[in-house]
XYZ file of N, CA and C in Angstrom:
519
model
N 0.681 -0.950 0.200
C -0.159 0.205 0.233
C 0.437 1.237 0.442
N 0.760 2.347 -1.019
C 0.739 3.733 -0.937
C 1.027 4.241 0.156
N 1.571 5.293 1.128
C 1.052 6.124 1.637
C 0.910 7.037 1.564
N -0.104 7.785 2.113
C -0.322 9.503 1.789
C 0.784 10.659 1.440
N 1.856 9.966 2.465
C 2.890 10.651 1.673
C 3.629 10.335 0.225
N 3.784 8.947 0.366
C 4.954 8.649 -0.739
C 3.636 9.122 -1.955
N 2.442 9.080 -2.132
C 1.860 9.192 -3.034
C 1.731 10.893 -3.205
N 1.482 11.579 -2.165
C 1.748 12.930 -2.695
C 3.300 13.061 -3.555
N 4.286 12.215 -2.778
C 5.554 12.866 -3.419
C 5.545 11.991 -4.723
N 5.136 11.558 -5.019
C 5.077 10.977 -6.228
C 4.167 11.831 -6.441
N 3.463 12.304 -7.184
C 2.844 13.356 -7.719
C 3.792 14.880 -7.596
N 4.146 15.052 -7.066
C 5.497 16.354 -7.230
C 6.616 15.794 -7.951
N 6.814 14.922 -7.428
C 8.424 14.287 -8.851
C 7.945 14.321 -10.031
N 6.690 13.647 -10.423
C 6.194 13.800 -11.429
C 6.013 14.886 -12.279
N 5.345 16.069 -11.483
C 5.078 17.226 -12.124
C 6.114 18.049 -12.016
N 7.350 18.029 -11.020
C 8.643 18.368 -11.241
C 9.357 18.119 -12.969
N 9.252 16.182 -12.535
C 9.749 15.715 -14.460
C 9.243 16.552 -15.313
N 7.575 17.287 -14.812
C 7.176 17.867 -16.333
C 7.476 18.904 -16.581
N 7.582 19.794 -14.939
C 8.301 21.337 -15.611
C 9.240 21.457 -15.280
N 10.207 20.600 -15.323
C 11.403 20.786 -15.554
C 11.974 20.378 -16.855
N 10.989 19.855 -18.070
C 11.080 19.207 -18.890
C 12.330 17.882 -18.686
N 12.040 16.745 -18.180
C 13.149 16.157 -17.459
C 12.158 15.205 -17.876
N 11.553 14.870 -19.116
C 10.339 13.073 -19.374
C 10.678 11.964 -19.276
N 12.227 11.913 -19.883
C 12.784 10.169 -19.729
C 12.880 10.067 -18.014
N 12.831 11.255 -17.587
C 12.853 10.628 -15.551
C 11.570 10.166 -15.375
N 10.480 10.749 -15.796
C 9.679 9.928 -15.098
C 9.146 9.272 -15.550
N 9.307 8.163 -16.525
C 9.209 7.185 -17.129
C 9.202 6.324 -15.600
N 10.727 6.699 -15.378
C 10.922 5.213 -14.059
C 10.033 5.505 -12.639
N 8.373 6.522 -12.907
C 7.899 6.880 -12.110
C 6.430 6.281 -12.014
N 6.396 5.429 -12.968
C 5.652 4.486 -14.174
C 5.981 3.082 -13.881
N 4.570 2.574 -13.251
C 5.312 0.470 -14.108
C 5.094 0.153 -14.888
N 5.318 -0.794 -15.527
C 5.347 -0.999 -17.191
C 4.220 -1.007 -17.987
N 2.855 -1.809 -16.969
C 2.454 -1.711 -17.403
C 1.008 -0.336 -17.335
N 1.872 1.025 -17.271
C 0.487 2.203 -17.153
C -0.073 2.059 -17.788
N -1.772 2.595 -17.623
C -2.330 2.739 -18.724
C -3.023 4.173 -18.428
N -3.084 5.401 -19.481
C -3.292 6.339 -19.196
C -4.954 6.088 -19.392
N -6.017 6.888 -19.682
C -7.414 6.141 -19.648
C -7.774 7.354 -20.551
N -7.103 8.715 -20.481
C -7.480 9.888 -20.776
C -6.457 9.513 -22.938
N -5.939 8.986 -22.649
C -5.151 8.584 -24.261
C -5.484 7.187 -25.003
N -6.084 6.035 -23.573
C -6.363 4.560 -23.912
C -5.364 3.660 -24.178
N -4.175 4.029 -24.043
C -2.684 3.411 -24.110
C -2.155 2.734 -23.037
N -1.658 1.410 -22.814
C -1.166 1.129 -22.107
C 0.498 1.763 -22.364
N 1.302 2.148 -21.326
C 3.004 2.477 -21.045
C 2.820 3.528 -20.985
N 4.664 4.700 -20.529
C 4.280 6.018 -20.785
C 5.003 6.681 -22.128
N 4.962 6.340 -22.805
C 5.435 6.675 -24.074
C 4.555 7.802 -24.465
N 3.335 7.114 -24.347
C 1.924 8.128 -24.954
C 1.670 9.059 -24.283
N 1.712 8.986 -23.180
C 2.374 10.031 -22.230
C 3.377 11.086 -22.228
N 4.577 9.961 -22.251
C 6.263 11.354 -22.534
C 5.814 12.156 -24.064
N 4.653 11.666 -25.253
C 4.403 12.554 -26.466
C 3.795 13.561 -26.366
N 2.776 13.009 -25.146
C 1.748 13.959 -24.961
C 2.223 15.351 -24.055
N 3.463 15.178 -23.449
C 3.829 16.319 -22.495
C 5.063 16.779 -23.550
N 5.628 16.296 -24.765
C 5.567 16.725 -25.674
C 5.449 17.800 -26.929
N 4.241 17.202 -26.882
C 3.139 18.033 -28.063
C 2.878 18.997 -26.905
N 2.465 18.526 -25.783
C 1.905 19.780 -25.145
C 2.486 21.585 -24.588
N 4.176 20.990 -24.617
C 5.148 21.862 -23.704
C 6.063 22.544 -25.559
N 5.499 21.946 -26.554
C 6.064 22.483 -27.925
C 4.863 23.479 -28.244
N 3.431 23.564 -27.736
C 2.739 24.311 -28.217
C 2.913 25.379 -27.382
N 3.050 25.099 -25.800
C 3.095 25.896 -24.739
C 4.422 25.798 -23.917
N 5.131 26.880 -24.178
C 7.013 26.177 -23.715
C 6.815 27.341 -22.719
N 6.197 27.860 -21.962
C 6.097 28.272 -20.642
C 4.821 27.241 -19.747
N 4.832 26.496 -19.881
C 3.802 25.769 -19.428
C 4.133 24.865 -17.935
N 3.646 25.225 -17.081
C 4.311 24.401 -15.772
C 2.363 23.632 -15.148
N 2.525 22.803 -14.276
C 1.181 22.077 -13.222
C 1.381 22.226 -12.281
N 0.873 23.138 -11.349
C 1.227 22.431 -9.976
C -0.030 22.005 -9.000
N 0.205 21.574 -8.411
C -0.799 20.263 -7.116
C -0.977 21.373 -6.726
N -2.599 21.442 -6.062
C -2.715 22.268 -5.219
C -3.772 21.504 -4.167
N -4.308 20.546 -5.112
C -4.817 19.926 -3.793
C -4.428 17.921 -4.058
N -4.560 17.345 -3.419
C -3.704 16.225 -3.233
C -4.719 15.147 -2.029
N -5.957 14.449 -2.622
C -5.881 13.714 -1.541
C -5.877 11.886 -1.921
N -5.497 11.524 -1.300
C -5.255 10.122 -1.046
C -6.532 9.041 -0.429
N -6.521 8.262 -1.140
C -7.636 7.152 -0.140
C -7.199 5.974 -1.297
N -6.506 4.687 -0.174
C -5.467 3.582 -0.606
C -4.658 3.633 -1.538
N -5.421 3.171 -2.354
C -4.112 3.065 -3.710
C -4.182 3.951 -4.856
N -5.393 4.880 -4.270
C -5.817 6.037 -5.113
C -5.875 7.478 -4.527
N -5.448 8.520 -5.609
C -5.129 9.882 -5.712
C -5.734 10.794 -6.135
N -6.179 11.647 -5.983
C -7.155 12.360 -6.370
C -6.527 13.888 -6.718
N -6.014 14.770 -7.707
C -5.104 15.523 -8.008
C -5.621 16.750 -8.708
N -5.740 18.169 -7.980
C -6.262 19.522 -8.824
C -5.469 19.824 -9.179
N -4.779 20.127 -10.297
C -3.739 20.819 -10.343
C -3.603 22.397 -10.703
N -3.441 23.136 -10.872
C -3.319 24.663 -11.724
C -2.359 24.149 -12.983
N -2.818 24.984 -14.327
C -1.752 25.094 -15.410
C -1.258 26.428 -15.450
N -0.402 26.900 -15.561
C 0.265 28.077 -15.481
C 1.215 27.867 -17.183
N 1.215 29.012 -17.588
C 1.961 29.518 -18.586
C 1.364 29.291 -19.559
N -0.114 29.653 -19.818
C -0.933 29.548 -20.844
C -1.986 30.497 -20.833
N -1.902 31.860 -21.879
C -2.313 32.946 -21.917
C -4.223 32.677 -22.000
N -4.858 32.958 -21.240
C -6.232 33.001 -21.627
C -6.723 34.436 -21.172
N -7.779 34.837 -21.929
C -8.525 35.971 -21.900
C -8.983 36.611 -20.888
N -8.983 37.508 -20.801
C -8.857 38.452 -19.189
C -10.130 37.810 -18.523
N -10.383 37.381 -17.697
C -11.857 37.439 -16.971
C -11.903 35.468 -17.419
N -11.121 35.155 -17.954
C -10.932 33.244 -17.840
C -10.806 32.981 -17.117
N -11.349 31.459 -17.092
C -10.154 30.801 -15.793
C -9.213 29.979 -16.062
N -8.631 30.279 -15.658
C -6.954 29.922 -15.474
C -7.210 28.305 -15.902
N -6.471 27.920 -16.793
C -6.829 26.045 -16.937
C -6.060 25.066 -15.908
N -7.063 24.202 -15.963
C -6.644 23.348 -14.289
C -6.830 21.854 -15.269
N -5.736 20.782 -14.039
C -5.715 19.837 -14.326
C -6.844 19.018 -13.305
N -7.659 17.888 -13.948
C -8.068 16.761 -12.393
C -7.993 15.064 -12.846
N -6.638 14.610 -12.019
C -6.254 13.481 -12.310
C -6.853 12.821 -11.108
N -7.170 11.839 -11.478
C -7.089 10.058 -10.456
C -5.860 9.526 -11.121
N -5.010 8.696 -10.097
C -4.023 8.194 -9.755
C -4.387 7.000 -9.145
N -3.823 5.301 -9.713
C -3.695 4.216 -8.327
C -2.280 3.806 -8.888
N -1.983 3.455 -7.726
C -0.974 3.457 -7.725
C -0.039 1.678 -7.276
N 0.493 0.962 -7.656
C 1.426 0.352 -7.433
C 3.226 -0.221 -7.157
N 3.174 -1.213 -6.303
C 4.633 -1.326 -5.446
C 5.283 0.409 -5.712
N 4.736 1.698 -5.376
C 5.329 2.795 -5.251
C 4.778 3.372 -6.595
N 4.162 3.060 -8.094
C 4.123 3.308 -9.295
C 3.311 3.928 -9.393
N 3.136 5.101 -10.557
C 1.745 5.212 -10.643
C 1.303 3.863 -12.262
N 0.076 3.151 -11.784
C -0.256 2.239 -12.549
C -0.814 2.524 -13.269
N -2.232 3.429 -13.223
C -3.169 4.164 -14.056
C -3.457 5.217 -13.382
N -4.102 6.253 -14.642
C -4.591 7.458 -14.678
C -5.510 7.480 -15.634
N -6.725 8.124 -14.987
C -7.485 8.854 -14.980
C -8.153 10.659 -15.134
N -8.290 11.187 -16.305
C -7.950 12.628 -15.764
C -8.511 13.797 -16.705
N -8.965 14.692 -16.594
C -9.777 15.811 -17.878
C -9.089 17.205 -17.229
N -9.828 17.965 -18.037
C -9.495 19.537 -18.153
C -10.139 20.484 -18.134
N -9.847 22.227 -17.893
C -10.755 22.652 -18.080
C -10.101 23.933 -18.516
N -11.138 24.686 -19.091
C -9.954 26.363 -19.264
C -8.797 26.528 -20.066
N -8.842 25.107 -21.304
C -7.791 25.469 -21.781
C -8.289 26.080 -23.297
N -7.425 26.713 -24.120
C -7.820 27.245 -25.504
C -8.690 26.341 -25.775
N -8.947 26.634 -27.099
C -10.422 25.178 -27.740
C -8.358 24.532 -28.834
N -9.157 23.413 -28.481
C -8.525 23.035 -29.357
C -6.496 22.174 -28.955
N -6.744 22.740 -27.094
C -5.500 22.595 -27.071
C -4.999 22.709 -25.658
N -6.032 21.092 -25.405
C -5.674 19.891 -23.750
C -4.687 19.509 -24.343
N -4.078 18.509 -23.521
C -3.082 17.836 -23.593
C -3.422 16.669 -24.586
N -4.892 15.977 -24.442
C -5.669 15.043 -25.334
C -5.710 15.555 -26.749
N -6.225 16.360 -26.630
C -6.432 17.205 -28.207
C -5.046 16.865 -28.857
N -3.637 17.368 -28.229
C -2.495 18.327 -28.412
C -1.861 16.014 -29.275
N -1.987 15.891 -28.435
C -1.242 14.343 -28.872
C -1.979 13.821 -30.123
N -3.669 13.957 -29.800
C -4.622 13.228 -30.954
C -4.046 14.266 -32.454
N -3.412 15.124 -33.012
C -2.892 16.218 -33.384
C -2.064 15.144 -33.987
N -1.323 14.506 -33.143
C 0.086 14.216 -33.584
C 0.195 12.723 -34.102
N -0.983 11.700 -33.575
C -0.769 10.359 -33.427
C -2.362 10.325 -33.455
N -2.835 9.162 -34.267
C -3.921 8.657 -34.011
C -3.879 7.327 -33.007
N -5.005 7.817 -32.143
C -5.690 6.915 -30.544
C -6.742 6.240 -31.156
N -6.852 5.901 -29.981
C -8.263 4.708 -29.825
C -9.196 6.005 -29.145
N -11.281 6.047 -29.873
C -11.966 7.222 -29.573
C -11.802 7.301 -27.631
N -11.994 8.898 -27.334
C -12.056 9.200 -26.416
C -13.159 9.081 -25.945
N -13.784 8.608 -23.937
C -15.316 8.312 -24.139
C -15.561 9.615 -23.539
N -16.896 9.969 -22.828
C -17.762 11.480 -22.045
C -16.461 11.613 -20.482
N -16.319 9.577 -19.821
C -15.857 9.497 -18.956
C -14.373 9.723 -18.249
N -13.354 9.661 -19.470
C -11.600 10.382 -19.861
C -11.863 11.012 -20.418
N -12.198 11.747 -21.261
C -11.811 12.146 -22.695
C -11.490 13.851 -21.919
N -10.917 14.439 -23.340
C -11.153 15.812 -23.251
C -12.155 16.431 -22.489
N -11.334 17.727 -22.120
C -12.686 18.775 -21.277
C -13.676 19.081 -22.105
N -13.416 18.943 -23.214
C -15.136 18.763 -23.931
C -16.182 17.618 -24.162
N -15.682 17.328 -23.667
C -16.110 15.724 -23.795
C -17.151 15.981 -22.691
N -16.594 16.306 -20.939
C -16.924 16.324 -19.389
C -18.264 17.054 -19.885
N -19.199 17.018 -19.276
C -20.713 17.065 -18.930
C -20.905 17.736 -17.883
N -21.045 19.124 -17.660
C -21.143 19.721 -16.375
C -22.479 19.288 -14.990
N -22.205 19.661 -14.461
C -23.121 19.089 -13.396
C -24.169 20.208 -13.497
N -25.379 19.872 -13.565
C -26.631 20.220 -13.664
C -26.945 21.260 -12.201
N -26.858 22.687 -12.676
C -27.244 23.317 -11.406
C -29.216 22.648 -10.584
N -29.033 22.397 -9.286
C -29.954 21.924 -8.186
C -31.036 23.906 -8.169
N -31.919 23.500 -8.628
C -32.918 24.658 -7.949
C -32.685 24.723 -6.574
N -33.058 26.220 -6.144
C -32.689 26.411 -4.736
C -33.808 25.503 -3.952
N -34.877 25.455 -4.178
C -36.104 25.098 -3.064
C -35.408 23.433 -3.350
N -35.135 22.850 -3.990
C -34.951 21.626 -3.542
C -33.834 20.937 -3.036
N -33.026 21.957 -2.547
C -31.714 21.616 -1.727
C -32.174 22.058 -0.274
N -31.109 20.919 0.286
C -31.440 20.513 1.690
C -30.339 21.680 2.790
N -31.430 22.413 3.076
C -30.376 24.228 3.753
C -28.904 23.019 4.921
N -29.663 21.886 5.395
C -29.658 21.042 6.326
C -27.295 20.922 6.086
N -27.527 20.351 4.344
C -26.329 19.955 3.902
C -25.617 21.140 3.120
N -26.418 21.874 3.647
C -25.028 23.225 2.922
C -25.096 23.100 1.266
N -26.178 23.081 1.070
C -26.446 23.062 -0.250
C -26.559 21.904 -1.044
N -26.245 20.565 -0.347
C -26.372 20.012 -1.183
C -27.520 19.406 -0.861
N -28.058 18.552 -1.817
C -29.060 17.283 -2.470
C -28.328 16.310 -1.984
N -29.389 14.717 -1.759
C -29.067 13.839 -2.129
C -27.539 13.829 -1.012
N -27.638 12.211 -0.716
C -25.731 11.750 -0.393
C -25.026 11.824 -1.135
N -23.812 12.657 -0.711
C -22.719 12.924 -0.768
C -22.574 14.123 -1.531
N -23.827 14.618 -1.155
C -24.020 16.582 -2.390
C -23.806 16.031 -3.777
N -24.019 14.971 -4.745
C -24.144 14.850 -5.760
C -24.685 16.705 -6.567
N -25.921 17.209 -6.060
C -26.507 17.801 -6.760
C -25.609 18.976 -6.078
N -24.453 19.650 -5.577
C -24.070 20.148 -5.117
C -24.382 21.790 -6.229
N -24.344 22.763 -6.048
C -23.894 24.247 -7.107
C -22.927 24.659 -6.935
N -22.851 25.012 -8.098
C -20.779 25.355 -8.529
C -20.922 26.824 -8.766
């Protein structure tokens, strides 16, 4: 089992490899059978290709984890993306990723992004450089993510801080 500290350290090490453009060193952080659900492929080579494509388009891009939540062999990560110009008033790009760990390394990844300029998300850029399996709404690029439907205020439970139902699935954004 991966500890919370080990998982957070592994995520920060991966982001440091990305931010310093040491893509080859990041390969050691992934299991041989690592599977990227957004890219639909096994192995880290496709991830390395995605990193190269996105940093070619955005040479100043950096990824910084703001939240890392660990539960057992999985971690959810919310990262801000720096170095990509967005129009005034637009939200800064962000990545939302879930990782599964095995033997202290990344074994699987699911992810989505938001706030990227049109056709400039990591999965979109890789798709422009090679053919890949079709992406699904569950793990595809931000354009495939369906936003949550706001719950009318009359149906919210005031005792749950604005959330409705178990787990607050209807929380307004």
